[in-house]
Rosetta silent file (secondary structure, phi, psi, omega in degrees, C-alpha in Angstrom):
SEQUENCE: MTTLSPENSLSARQSASFILGLHPFVRTEAWKFLTGYFSWQSSQDERLTVDSMRRKNYKALCQMYEKIQPLLENLHRNFTETRNNIARDIQKIYDKDPLGNVLIDKKRLEKILLLSYVCNTQAEYQQGFHEMMMLFQLMVEHDHETFWLFQFFLQKTEHSCVINIGVAKNLDMLSTLITFLDPVFAEHLKGKGAGAVQSLFPWFCFCFQRAFKSFDDVWRLWEVLLTGKPCRNFQVLVAYSMLQMVREQVLQESMGGDDILLACNNLIDLDADELISAACVVYAELIQKDGGIALFLCRTHHSQGGPSSGVFRLKDTETHFFLMT
SCORE:     score description
SCORE:     0.000 S_00000001
   1 L     0.000  100.914 -175.318   -8.954   27.512   22.470 S_00000001
   2 L   -75.200  145.245  177.775   -5.281   28.603   22.902 S_00000001
   3 L  -113.866   11.760  177.829   -4.197   32.234   23.058 S_00000001
   4 L   -74.046  148.359  176.900   -0.537   31.540   23.037 S_00000001
   5 L   -62.496  158.791  174.177    1.630   33.118   20.391 S_00000001
   6 H   -57.227  -36.809  177.986    2.927   30.688   17.684 S_00000001
   7 H   -64.570  -45.694  179.918    6.402   30.997   19.190 S_00000001
   8 H   -71.977  -30.303  175.882    5.271   30.144   22.760 S_00000001
   9 H   -65.925  -44.567  176.571    3.029   27.445   21.495 S_00000001
  10 H   -63.999  -38.131 -177.263    5.931   25.783   19.694 S_00000001
  11 H   -68.173  -36.157 -178.591    8.114   26.131   22.721 S_00000001
  12 H   -68.133  -41.861  177.128    5.477   24.496   24.955 S_00000001
  13 H   -61.576  -39.259 -179.874    5.203   21.513   22.551 S_00000001
  14 H   -71.046  -30.145 -177.652    8.899   21.104   22.476 S_00000001
  15 H   -71.406  -17.426  178.379    9.205   21.333   26.206 S_00000001
  16 H   -75.563  -11.728 -170.519    6.775   18.290   26.357 S_00000001
  17 H   -65.395  -24.884 -176.839    9.338   15.989   24.757 S_00000001
  18 H   -80.495   -4.238  175.318   10.998   14.934   28.023 S_00000001
  19 H  -119.891   28.965 -175.678    7.773   13.397   29.302 S_00000001
  20 L   -92.137   23.588  170.745    6.703   11.624   26.240 S_00000001
  21 L    99.766  179.864 -170.260    7.105    8.145   27.670 S_00000001
  22 L  -110.504  152.630  172.173    9.443    5.212   27.912 S_00000001
  23 L   -70.702  141.870 -173.032   10.810    2.803   25.291 S_00000001
  24 H   -60.858  -27.031 -174.734    8.831   -0.443   25.495 S_00000001
  25 H   -69.345  -25.965 -178.516   12.071   -2.461   26.184 S_00000001
  26 H  -109.043    0.418 -173.618   12.601   -0.708   29.577 S_00000001
  27 H   -54.323  -53.197 -173.722    8.914   -0.091   30.459 S_00000001
  28 H   -50.249  -54.165 -176.180    8.457   -3.091   32.853 S_00000001
  29 H   -71.092  -39.456 -179.676   11.418   -2.192   35.008 S_00000001
  30 H   -66.694  -31.405  179.965   11.008    1.555   34.806 S_00000001
  31 H   -63.306  -28.117 -178.463    7.429    1.365   36.009 S_00000001
  32 H   -71.551  -26.939  171.206    8.586   -0.180   39.252 S_00000001
  33 H   -81.164  -40.576 -176.196   10.534    3.033   39.929 S_00000001
  34 H   -61.951  -40.310  179.812    7.905    5.439   38.633 S_00000001
  35 L   -78.122  -20.145 -170.841    5.284    3.964   40.884 S_00000001
  36 L    97.821    3.760  176.807    7.483    3.582   43.944 S_00000001
  37 L   -55.770  -44.291  175.915    7.550   -0.238   43.874 S_00000001
  38 L  -119.269  152.553  175.775   11.390    0.275   44.057 S_00000001
  39 L   -79.020  143.710  172.361   13.267    3.342   45.331 S_00000001
  40 L   -61.674  -24.128 -178.277   15.259    5.301   42.823 S_00000001
  41 L   -95.726    8.033 -171.102   18.222    5.133   45.140 S_00000001
  42 L   -75.329  149.234  173.209   17.998    1.357   45.728 S_00000001
  43 L   -93.398  171.341  179.287   20.810   -1.039   44.719 S_00000001
  44 H   -56.960  -44.754  176.852   20.316   -4.245   42.857 S_00000001
  45 H   -59.668  -40.291  177.774   20.643   -6.253   46.008 S_00000001
  46 H   -63.675  -40.257 -173.910   18.099   -4.011   47.801 S_00000001
  47 H   -70.779  -37.454  176.197   15.640   -4.352   44.912 S_00000001
  48 H   -63.300  -39.100  176.686   15.883   -8.105   45.066 S_00000001
  49 H   -60.235  -48.571 -176.749   15.112   -7.951   48.818 S_00000001
  50 H   -62.397  -43.789 -176.238   12.188   -5.573   48.246 S_00000001
  51 H   -69.950  -34.229  176.502   10.666   -7.766   45.530 S_00000001
  52 H   -66.885  -43.678 -179.904   10.996  -10.969   47.663 S_00000001
  53 H   -59.990  -41.738 -178.927    9.257   -9.010   50.465 S_00000001
  54 H   -65.245  -39.908 -175.880    6.446   -7.906   48.193 S_00000001
  55 H   -63.512  -49.630  178.590    5.957  -11.493   46.947 S_00000001
  56 H   -59.197  -43.500 -175.715    5.730  -12.753   50.595 S_00000001
  57 H   -68.285  -38.658  178.570    3.333   -9.976   51.559 S_00000001
  58 H   -67.150  -39.514  177.492    1.101  -10.698   48.570 S_00000001
  59 H   -62.292  -40.007 -178.588    1.079  -14.451   49.480 S_00000001
  60 H   -68.536  -37.170  175.923    0.156  -13.606   53.003 S_00000001
  61 H   -61.658  -44.983 -179.697   -2.767  -11.454   51.805 S_00000001
  62 H   -63.462  -41.471  179.067   -3.981  -14.283   49.625 S_00000001
  63 H   -64.800  -44.227 -179.917   -3.783  -16.795   52.496 S_00000001
  64 H   -65.024  -41.485 -179.533   -5.661  -14.522   54.837 S_00000001
  65 H   -60.645  -41.584  179.724   -8.354  -13.798   52.249 S_00000001
  66 H   -64.431  -31.175  179.305   -8.892  -17.547   51.741 S_00000001
  67 H   -73.458  -38.099 -176.823   -9.403  -17.948   55.518 S_00000001
  68 H   -96.350   -3.956 -177.210  -11.966  -15.215   55.796 S_00000001
  69 H   -56.967  -42.419 -179.083  -13.783  -15.669   52.448 S_00000001
  70 H   -62.114  -36.398  173.607  -16.575  -17.781   53.982 S_00000001
  71 H   -62.987  -39.881 -179.564  -17.199  -15.051   56.545 S_00000001
  72 H   -71.711  -38.910  177.712  -17.418  -12.397   53.880 S_00000001
  73 H   -60.472  -36.048 -174.878  -19.713  -14.547   51.768 S_00000001
  74 H   -87.795  -29.313 -173.408  -22.118  -15.130   54.708 S_00000001
  75 H  -110.741  -15.886 -176.487  -22.133  -11.768   56.345 S_00000001
  76 L  -122.598  106.020 -178.814  -21.455   -9.117   53.704 S_00000001
  77 H   -63.448  -35.584  178.401  -23.782   -8.624   50.872 S_00000001
  78 H   -57.350  -37.487  177.996  -21.567   -6.066   49.201 S_00000001
  79 H   -57.170  -48.370 -173.236  -18.832   -8.717   48.910 S_00000001
  80 H   -69.277  -42.799  178.678  -20.938  -11.128   47.001 S_00000001
  81 H   -58.851  -48.962 -176.538  -22.388   -8.346   44.756 S_00000001
  82 H   -65.166  -40.021  178.647  -18.880   -6.968   44.025 S_00000001
  83 H   -64.524  -30.566 -177.394  -17.492  -10.467   43.272 S_00000001
  84 H   -76.207  -38.976 -179.125  -20.251  -11.039   40.794 S_00000001
  85 H   -64.942  -42.821  179.437  -19.617   -7.639   39.116 S_00000001
  86 H   -55.164  -50.359 -171.906  -15.880   -8.434   38.886 S_00000001
  87 H   -63.320  -39.058 -177.136  -16.619  -11.881   37.294 S_00000001
  88 H   -71.688  -38.914  176.943  -19.015  -10.206   34.699 S_00000001
  89 H   -62.390  -44.186  179.176  -16.589   -7.447   33.838 S_00000001
  90 H   -56.529  -44.235  178.423  -13.785   -9.948   33.382 S_00000001
  91 H   -59.461  -26.441  179.548  -15.842  -11.990   30.959 S_00000001
  92 H   -76.522  -16.318 -177.870  -16.379   -8.887   28.772 S_00000001
  93 L   -72.493  134.313  169.243  -12.598   -8.483   28.147 S_00000001
  94 L   -82.438  121.681 -169.721  -11.353   -9.643   24.844 S_00000001
  95 L  -108.497   17.592 -176.087   -8.279  -11.605   25.740 S_00000001
  96 E  -124.253  154.218  176.190   -6.670  -12.461   22.381 S_00000001
  97 L   -93.506  179.614 -176.973   -4.461  -10.605   19.988 S_00000001
  98 L   -51.958  -30.566 -179.236   -5.106  -10.372   16.219 S_00000001
  99 L   -85.401   -0.463  179.924   -3.442  -13.706   15.712 S_00000001
 100 L    93.080   -3.647 -177.392   -5.720  -15.449   18.210 S_00000001
 101 L   -74.611  135.347  175.872   -3.027  -15.792   20.909 S_00000001
 102 E   -68.017  127.035 -176.039   -4.312  -15.486   24.467 S_00000001
 103 L   -93.891  -34.771 -173.731   -2.968  -12.348   26.110 S_00000001
 104 L  -132.267  162.165  176.953   -4.198  -12.489   29.692 S_00000001
 105 L  -104.572  105.782 -179.003   -5.208  -15.106   32.314 S_00000001
 106 H   -63.519  -35.284 -179.291   -8.789  -14.094   33.271 S_00000001
 107 H   -66.545  -44.084  175.251   -8.791  -16.269   36.402 S_00000001
 108 H   -59.869  -42.849  177.177   -5.619  -14.707   37.695 S_00000001
 109 H   -60.642  -43.338  178.385   -6.968  -11.299   36.873 S_00000001
 110 H   -63.279  -41.437 -177.951  -10.229  -11.870   38.635 S_00000001
 111 H   -68.365  -35.146  177.735   -8.409  -13.116   41.769 S_00000001
 112 H   -66.370  -41.274  177.544   -6.121   -9.953   41.847 S_00000001
 113 H   -69.309  -31.910  178.220   -9.048   -7.674   41.384 S_00000001
 114 H   -71.860  -41.851  179.189  -10.990   -9.298   44.160 S_00000001
 115 H   -65.589  -37.044 -179.294   -8.038   -9.224   46.560 S_00000001
 116 H   -68.425  -38.659  176.810   -7.508   -5.540   45.728 S_00000001
 117 H   -63.076  -49.370 -176.760  -11.207   -4.806   46.539 S_00000001
 118 H   -59.853  -38.888 -170.080  -10.945   -6.701   49.845 S_00000001
 119 H   -93.352  -32.057 -173.887   -7.707   -5.189   50.934 S_00000001
 120 L   -97.787  105.157 -177.166   -7.631   -1.583   49.732 S_00000001
 121 L   -72.616  -19.001  179.310  -10.223    0.358   51.692 S_00000001
 122 L   -76.703  -24.129 -170.993   -9.610    3.568   49.710 S_00000001
 123 L  -126.422   85.854  170.223  -10.573    2.229   46.284 S_00000001
 124 L   -52.407  150.836 -178.769  -13.898    0.351   46.120 S_00000001
 125 L   -69.169  141.262  171.059  -14.083   -1.763   42.964 S_00000001
 126 L  -143.200  156.803  176.686  -15.635    0.096   40.023 S_00000001
 127 L   -57.014  130.603 -175.609  -16.115   -0.622   36.404 S_00000001
 128 L   120.000  -32.066 -179.788  -12.939    0.263   34.590 S_00000001
 129 H   -65.889  -31.303 -179.467  -10.580   -1.284   37.164 S_00000001
 130 H   -66.994  -33.856 -179.944  -10.743   -4.620   35.301 S_00000001
 131 H   -75.407  -35.447 -177.745   -9.373   -2.961   32.088 S_00000001
 132 H   -70.680  -46.810 -177.961   -6.719   -1.049   34.050 S_00000001
 133 H   -62.715  -32.536  177.957   -5.574   -4.116   35.976 S_00000001
 134 H   -56.583  -44.172 -177.542   -5.394   -5.929   32.637 S_00000001
 135 H   -65.190  -31.344  177.621   -2.794   -3.523   31.357 S_00000001
 136 H   -71.175  -38.874  179.365   -0.727   -4.136   34.492 S_00000001
 137 H   -65.574  -37.346 -179.950   -0.945   -7.918   34.014 S_00000001
 138 H   -65.067  -29.815 -173.901    0.215   -7.442   30.372 S_00000001
 139 H   -82.435  -41.201 -169.765    3.254   -5.406   31.553 S_00000001
 140 L  -114.813  175.557 -173.041    4.659   -7.766   34.311 S_00000001
 141 L  -100.611  -35.965 -171.162    5.037  -11.414   34.662 S_00000001
 142 L  -108.240  157.399 -177.959    3.956  -12.175   38.274 S_00000001
 143 H   -64.276  -39.150 -176.539    0.754  -11.625   40.204 S_00000001
 144 H   -66.078  -31.969  178.001    2.361   -9.931   43.126 S_00000001
 145 H   -68.843  -43.578 -178.828    3.872   -7.418   40.746 S_00000001
 146 H   -60.770  -45.153 -178.016    0.494   -6.747   39.018 S_00000001
 147 H   -59.107  -55.855 -173.811   -1.185   -6.321   42.445 S_00000001
 148 H   -68.163  -37.914  175.811    1.388   -3.926   43.927 S_00000001
 149 H   -56.723  -40.664 -178.735    1.904   -1.897   40.765 S_00000001
 150 H   -68.321  -41.638  178.193   -1.853   -1.193   40.647 S_00000001
 151 H   -60.970  -44.526  178.701   -1.970   -0.141   44.368 S_00000001
 152 H   -66.841  -36.279  176.992    0.979    2.134   43.870 S_00000001
 153 H   -63.426  -42.983  174.612   -0.375    3.606   40.709 S_00000001
 154 H   -57.075  -46.181 -176.093   -3.618    4.574   42.421 S_00000001
 155 H   -76.828  -34.520  178.576   -1.811    6.275   45.222 S_00000001
 156 H   -62.571  -31.354 -175.048    0.900    7.945   43.082 S_00000001
 157 L   -96.894    7.157  176.352   -1.910    9.450   40.985 S_00000001
 158 L    63.853   31.719  175.389   -3.849   10.469   44.138 S_00000001
 159 L    57.436   34.179 -176.597   -6.771    8.116   43.399 S_00000001
 160 L   -71.091  -10.991  176.625   -7.777   10.494   40.633 S_00000001
 161 L  -101.932    6.136  179.291   -9.553    7.668   38.746 S_00000001
 162 L   -92.219  127.529 -170.528  -11.552    6.576   41.850 S_00000001
 163 H   -53.647  -50.549 -170.516  -15.178    7.661   41.756 S_00000001
 164 H   -85.627    5.667  179.765  -15.570    8.421   45.450 S_00000001
 165 H  -125.540  -64.707 -167.494  -12.183   10.235   45.744 S_00000001
 166 H  -106.255  -22.642 -171.885  -10.875   11.893   42.674 S_00000001
 167 H   -62.856  -51.339 -175.984  -13.351   11.838   39.780 S_00000001
 168 H   -61.407  -37.670  177.775  -15.801   14.436   41.029 S_00000001
 169 H   -64.854  -37.727 -178.879  -12.848   16.759   41.927 S_00000001
 170 H   -65.431  -39.240 -178.839  -11.416   16.341   38.408 S_00000001
 171 H   -63.662  -45.954  179.380  -14.829   17.222   36.901 S_00000001
 172 H   -60.483  -43.783 -177.768  -15.123   20.397   39.001 S_00000001
 173 H   -68.806  -31.290 -179.719  -11.610   21.452   38.118 S_00000001
 174 H   -65.903  -48.553 -178.338  -12.392   20.772   34.361 S_00000001
 175 H   -60.545  -38.569  171.649  -15.458   23.044   34.575 S_00000001
 176 H   -61.866  -37.863 -178.459  -13.299   25.740   36.270 S_00000001
 177 H   -67.410  -43.593 -175.293  -10.663   25.426   33.655 S_00000001
 178 H   -66.034  -43.641  175.603  -13.125   25.760   30.805 S_00000001
 179 H   -56.806  -40.762  178.430  -14.703   28.849   32.369 S_00000001
 180 H   -69.707  -46.493 -170.782  -11.256   30.496   32.750 S_00000001
 181 H   -94.062  -24.467 -173.335   -9.726   29.657   29.363 S_00000001
 182 L  -143.247   72.069 -176.388  -12.738   29.506   27.153 S_00000001
 183 H   -56.115  -40.407 -177.749  -15.736   31.533   28.411 S_00000001
 184 H   -59.155  -48.027  177.701  -17.685   31.201   25.142 S_00000001
 185 H   -59.719  -41.994 -179.651  -17.551   27.442   25.296 S_00000001
 186 H   -61.612  -42.448  179.973  -18.322   27.501   28.995 S_00000001
 187 H   -63.924  -41.954  175.454  -21.493   29.556   28.482 S_00000001
 188 H   -64.554  -37.024  178.923  -22.763   26.977   25.911 S_00000001
 189 H   -70.391  -25.736  176.984  -21.882   24.129   28.235 S_00000001
 190 H   -83.535  -22.678  179.578  -23.888   25.842   31.096 S_00000001
 191 L   -97.979  -97.493  176.937  -26.754   26.435   28.826 S_00000001
 192 L   -65.351  -28.511  174.326  -27.822   24.150   26.024 S_00000001
 193 L   -97.198   26.756  179.564  -25.048   21.794   26.823 S_00000001
 194 L   -52.738  132.066  175.676  -25.807   21.522   30.428 S_00000001
 195 L    87.824   -5.864 -179.235  -24.624   18.280   32.083 S_00000001
 196 L   -62.791  -50.213 -175.234  -22.162   17.365   29.348 S_00000001
 197 H   -58.577  -49.477  175.447  -19.122   18.022   31.403 S_00000001
 198 H   -53.911  -28.050 -177.491  -20.370   15.913   34.407 S_00000001
 199 H   -84.809    1.592  176.494  -21.158   13.119   32.055 S_00000001
 200 H   -88.836   14.550 -176.728  -17.465   12.787   31.081 S_00000001
 201 H   -57.362  -30.263  177.624  -16.691   10.917   34.198 S_00000001
 202 H   -63.041  -22.553  173.580  -15.662    7.696   32.276 S_00000001
 203 H   -58.374  -46.358 -178.406  -12.634    9.554   30.958 S_00000001
 204 H   -80.954  -38.308  176.760  -11.276    9.750   34.421 S_00000001
 205 H   -54.363  -39.839  177.117  -12.645    6.453   35.681 S_00000001
 206 L   -92.752    2.829 -177.560  -10.839    4.700   32.887 S_00000001
 207 L    54.625   38.096  179.275   -7.866    6.981   33.048 S_00000001
 208 L    65.189   15.378 -174.111   -8.507    7.768   29.299 S_00000001
 209 H   -59.835  -36.847 -175.591   -7.808    4.240   28.452 S_00000001
 210 H   -84.572   -2.491  177.707  -10.506    3.900   25.790 S_00000001
 211 H   -83.873  -14.682 -170.859   -9.465    7.021   23.894 S_00000001
 212 E  -104.741  166.707 -166.617   -6.190    5.663   22.462 S_00000001
 213 L   -92.457  -15.829 -179.334   -5.335    3.575   19.542 S_00000001
 214 L  -151.382  160.718  171.107   -2.887    1.213   21.446 S_00000001
 215 H   -58.920  -38.099  178.530   -1.864    0.007   24.839 S_00000001
 216 H   -54.385  -46.561 -176.566    1.466    1.758   24.257 S_00000001
 217 H   -65.164  -41.270  175.648   -0.335    5.108   24.026 S_00000001
 218 H   -59.452  -50.122  178.980   -2.197    4.422   27.252 S_00000001
 219 H   -57.158  -40.337 -172.717    0.991    3.487   29.090 S_00000001
 220 H   -57.522  -43.882 -176.973    2.626    6.585   27.642 S_00000001
 221 H   -75.574  -34.510  175.899    0.103    8.939   29.150 S_00000001
 222 H   -59.109  -40.265 -178.002    0.047    6.999   32.506 S_00000001
 223 H   -64.823  -38.444  174.797    3.767    7.431   32.671 S_00000001
 224 H   -61.744  -46.215  179.832    3.363   11.157   32.396 S_00000001
 225 H   -63.242  -30.152  177.589    0.788   11.234   35.129 S_00000001
 226 H   -71.914  -27.550  176.105    3.195    9.188   37.357 S_00000001
 227 H   -70.298  -27.845 -172.942    5.911   11.795   36.888 S_00000001
 228 L    76.119    8.119 -176.306    3.798   14.644   38.184 S_00000001
 229 L  -105.497  143.157   -1.333    5.230   16.646   35.295 S_00000001
 230 L   -78.445   -7.567 -176.353    4.684   19.344   34.133 S_00000001
 231 L  -159.710  167.465  170.120    2.139   19.727   36.971 S_00000001
 232 L   -71.920  155.430  179.067   -0.183   18.153   39.306 S_00000001
 233 L    61.343   31.368  174.735   -3.770   17.333   38.043 S_00000001
 234 H   -55.298  -29.298  179.899   -2.350   16.966   34.549 S_00000001
 235 H   -58.553  -32.999 -177.921   -5.296   14.702   33.807 S_00000001
 236 H   -69.349  -39.995  174.021   -7.604   17.654   33.898 S_00000001
 237 H   -65.948  -34.016  175.530   -5.567   19.434   31.171 S_00000001
 238 H   -67.710  -37.757  178.979   -5.719   16.266   29.089 S_00000001
 239 H   -65.944  -41.508  175.345   -9.535   16.204   29.446 S_00000001
 240 H   -57.385  -46.417 -178.388   -9.665   19.873   28.442 S_00000001
 241 H   -61.916  -37.141 -179.920   -7.496   19.217   25.386 S_00000001
 242 H   -69.741  -39.621  174.112   -9.890   16.435   24.336 S_00000001
 243 H   -61.741  -34.849  176.916  -12.920   18.755   24.719 S_00000001
 244 H   -60.897  -23.906  179.577  -11.224   21.269   22.572 S_00000001
 245 H   -68.430  -20.777 -176.278  -11.201   18.671   19.808 S_00000001
 246 H  -113.027   -0.155 -174.828  -14.989   18.757   19.526 S_00000001
 247 H   -52.403  -54.697 -176.294  -15.427   22.491   20.385 S_00000001
 248 H   -61.932  -42.655  178.478  -15.953   23.942   16.985 S_00000001
 249 H   -60.133  -40.738  178.115  -18.409   21.181   16.008 S_00000001
 250 H   -59.980  -48.458 -178.114  -20.352   21.759   19.320 S_00000001
 251 H   -71.171  -50.725 -177.681  -20.682   25.531   18.762 S_00000001
 252 H   -55.037  -46.242 -177.184  -21.375   25.408   15.051 S_00000001
 253 L   -89.259   -0.066  179.706  -24.096   22.829   15.433 S_00000001
 254 L    53.472   43.121 -175.597  -25.311   24.229   18.708 S_00000001
 255 L   -56.148  145.808  173.074  -25.200   20.788   20.310 S_00000001
 256 L   -89.225  178.637 -177.982  -27.159   19.800   23.350 S_00000001
 257 H   -55.103  -45.922 -175.960  -25.743   17.688   26.228 S_00000001
 258 H   -68.000  -37.197 -177.220  -26.395   14.308   24.789 S_00000001
 259 H   -74.504  -29.335  173.701  -24.953   15.134   21.401 S_00000001
 260 H   -66.453  -44.135 -179.641  -21.826   16.644   23.010 S_00000001
 261 H   -61.715  -40.932 -177.545  -21.366   13.460   25.014 S_00000001
 262 H   -65.165  -39.805 -179.489  -21.717   11.361   21.838 S_00000001
 263 H   -65.317  -40.140  177.057  -19.139   13.504   20.029 S_00000001
 264 H   -68.637  -34.488  175.892  -16.754   13.070   22.978 S_00000001
 265 H   -66.168  -24.008 -179.064  -17.314    9.302   23.079 S_00000001
 266 L   -81.485   -2.453  175.999  -16.305    9.236   19.449 S_00000001
 267 L   -78.311   91.823 -173.861  -12.868   10.559   20.332 S_00000001
 268 L  -132.360  166.374  177.489  -10.965    7.238   19.848 S_00000001
 269 L    59.932   36.681 -178.972   -7.703    6.106   18.353 S_00000001
 270 E   -79.718  156.316  172.984   -5.949    9.211   19.650 S_00000001
 271 L   -91.248  121.695 -175.697   -2.158    9.577   19.599 S_00000001
 272 H   -60.324  -40.930  178.984   -0.722    9.961   23.082 S_00000001
 273 H   -58.653  -48.065 -177.479    2.172   12.215   22.021 S_00000001
 274 H   -61.474  -45.273 -178.055   -0.150   14.639   20.282 S_00000001
 275 H   -66.283  -39.046  179.877   -2.556   14.738   23.296 S_00000001
 276 H   -69.913  -36.847 -179.580    0.186   15.223   25.850 S_00000001
 277 H   -66.728  -39.423 -179.404    1.759   18.013   23.721 S_00000001
 278 H   -64.977  -43.278 -179.633   -1.686   19.712   23.457 S_00000001
 279 H   -62.832  -36.561  177.387   -2.122   19.454   27.233 S_00000001
 280 H   -63.386  -41.171  176.616    1.266   20.930   27.744 S_00000001
 281 H   -65.144  -35.123  173.879    0.333   23.907   25.626 S_00000001
 282 H   -64.317  -40.639  172.371   -2.733   24.430   27.901 S_00000001
 283 H   -60.044  -44.740  179.993   -0.472   24.426   30.917 S_00000001
 284 H   -66.941  -32.685  176.012    1.835   26.962   29.476 S_00000001
 285 H   -65.983  -40.204  176.282   -1.276   29.158   28.622 S_00000001
 286 H   -60.733  -47.124 -178.414   -2.408   28.861   32.248 S_00000001
 287 H   -61.548  -37.061 -175.031    0.904   29.895   33.592 S_00000001
 288 H   -70.506  -38.640 -173.256    1.071   32.844   31.178 S_00000001
 289 H   -82.520  -44.499 -170.168   -2.490   34.147   32.021 S_00000001
 290 L  -161.483  126.209 -179.213   -2.819   33.795   35.755 S_00000001
 291 H   -72.088  -30.506 -179.066   -0.775   32.343   38.617 S_00000001
 292 H   -65.874  -50.393 -179.477   -3.759   31.885   40.859 S_00000001
 293 H   -65.186  -32.663  178.187   -5.701   29.601   38.665 S_00000001
 294 H   -68.402  -42.555  179.923   -2.539   27.726   37.765 S_00000001
 295 H   -60.800  -38.879  177.979   -1.808   27.148   41.491 S_00000001
 296 H   -67.199  -40.679 -179.435   -5.315   25.885   42.032 S_00000001
 297 H   -89.834  -32.188 -166.341   -5.302   23.404   39.210 S_00000001
 298 L  -129.483   49.907  179.281   -1.661   22.460   38.804 S_00000001
 299 L   -66.997  155.723 -177.584    0.211   22.526   42.123 S_00000001
 300 L   -68.201  142.504  179.535    3.508   20.635   41.919 S_00000001
 301 L   -81.379  122.760 -177.185    3.139   16.902   42.648 S_00000001
 302 L  -106.576   -3.597 -179.211    5.106   16.073   45.767 S_00000001
 303 L   -55.690  138.320  177.843    4.398   12.326   46.011 S_00000001
 304 L  -110.195   28.167  170.178    7.598   10.280   46.211 S_00000001
 305 L   109.598   44.086  172.025    6.263    6.961   45.046 S_00000001
 306 L    97.131 -176.241 -171.749    3.423    5.625   47.151 S_00000001
 307 L   -79.448  151.150 -175.859    2.789    5.199   50.755 S_00000001
 308 L   -80.863  -32.463 -173.870    5.507    4.856   53.381 S_00000001
 309 L  -101.973  -25.177  179.559    3.581    2.307   55.511 S_00000001
 310 L    60.420   47.236 -178.231    1.548    0.417   52.863 S_00000001
 311 E   -78.257  126.095  174.929   -1.429   -0.112   55.208 S_00000001
 312 E  -125.146  140.290 -177.301   -4.022   -2.432   53.810 S_00000001
 313 E  -128.323  127.767  174.062   -7.187   -3.524   55.732 S_00000001
 314 L   -72.872  125.336 -173.028   -9.400   -6.369   54.857 S_00000001
 315 L   -57.313  136.956  171.155  -12.850   -4.717   54.648 S_00000001
 316 L    59.815   27.442  168.807  -15.323   -5.099   57.435 S_00000001
 317 L  -131.237  176.212 -177.823  -13.065   -7.261   59.529 S_00000001
 318 L   -94.135    3.368 -173.796  -10.778   -6.581   62.501 S_00000001
 319 L   -88.853  124.118  179.723   -7.790   -7.800   60.592 S_00000001
 320 E  -113.690  142.907  174.408   -5.164   -5.188   59.697 S_00000001
 321 E  -116.303  121.576  174.230   -2.143   -5.694   57.595 S_00000001
 322 E  -107.114   98.113 -174.252    0.839   -3.406   58.100 S_00000001
 323 L  -105.998  123.653  177.292    3.012   -4.322   55.196 S_00000001
 324 L   -62.952  135.501  173.539    6.386   -2.696   54.674 S_00000001
 325 L  -127.591    0.000    0.000    6.705   -1.185   51.292 S_00000001
C-alpha cells in the first residue's frame, strides 16, 4: 500500500525504464556480460579465448563425472535419489511450442542438471531448477553455455533462489518489509493469515518464473535482478508488490492462510514491466520513509559478475576442480 505522492510515484515508475530488459535480438550475447560469463572490458579475441576455455572446462567436468559415476551410484544414496528426481522433473516439462515443434532436448537438459548437482556444492538440486535450466537452454545454443550461465546466474543473484541459502532469508525480509510498510496487512498475516508468507517460498525457488505470461517476461525480470539495480534484494520488493495485488481481497474477505496462498498462486500471466515498475515504487517509498530499513533490505549489489576462481567440487569425492573463469 504505497504512501508516495502521485508525483513521486510517477517519478519512480519512470525511473524504472532503464532496467526494463533487453531486446530479444541481443539477449543471448548480453546475458554473457550480465552474468559475468564475459568481462565487460573484454575484446572480441579475449571473448573467443574465454568461450573456448569454458567449453574445455565443461568437457573436462563431463569426462571426470563419467569416470566417477559408478562410485557415486554405489556409495552415495543421495546421488541416486537426486538423479531419479531430476529425471522425473524433466519428464514433466512440456517441450513443444503451440505448433508442435520441439523446443528443448530433454536428454541434454537432464545431463546438465545432473552435472550441476554433482559439481556445485553450494546449490543442491531442488524442484524448480529444471524449469530454470530449461530457459537457459532455450537462450543459448551449446551445453557448456547453458551450464556456465546457470552457475553464474546463481552466484550473481547470491543464490537467492536456493532453499538452503537464500529463500529463508528472502521470506524473513519479506515479513519485515510488510510489517514496516503495511502494518494493517502485517497484523492480519500474523493472525488469521498466519503461515501464508512462509508458504510463498515457491516464488523465490522458481525465481517468479510461474507468475509470468511469457518466457520474455521471465528473462526481463531476471535481467533486472542481474543488474543489482535499483537495489540489492530486489526480489523481495517484487514479492511484496505481488502480495499487494491480493491485499484488498484478503482483508475484505478476512482470508485465512490457505486461502491467501490460493489467491497468491492465482497470480499468473503477469506483465514483467508492470511488476518491475511497481517494485521500483516500493523501493522509492522505502528510501523516502526510512534509511535504516532501506539499508537492511536494499544494500547496493557489489557483485561484479560471478566468482573469480570458479571453484567447483565433485560432491563427496576428493576431486577438486579449480577452473579459471
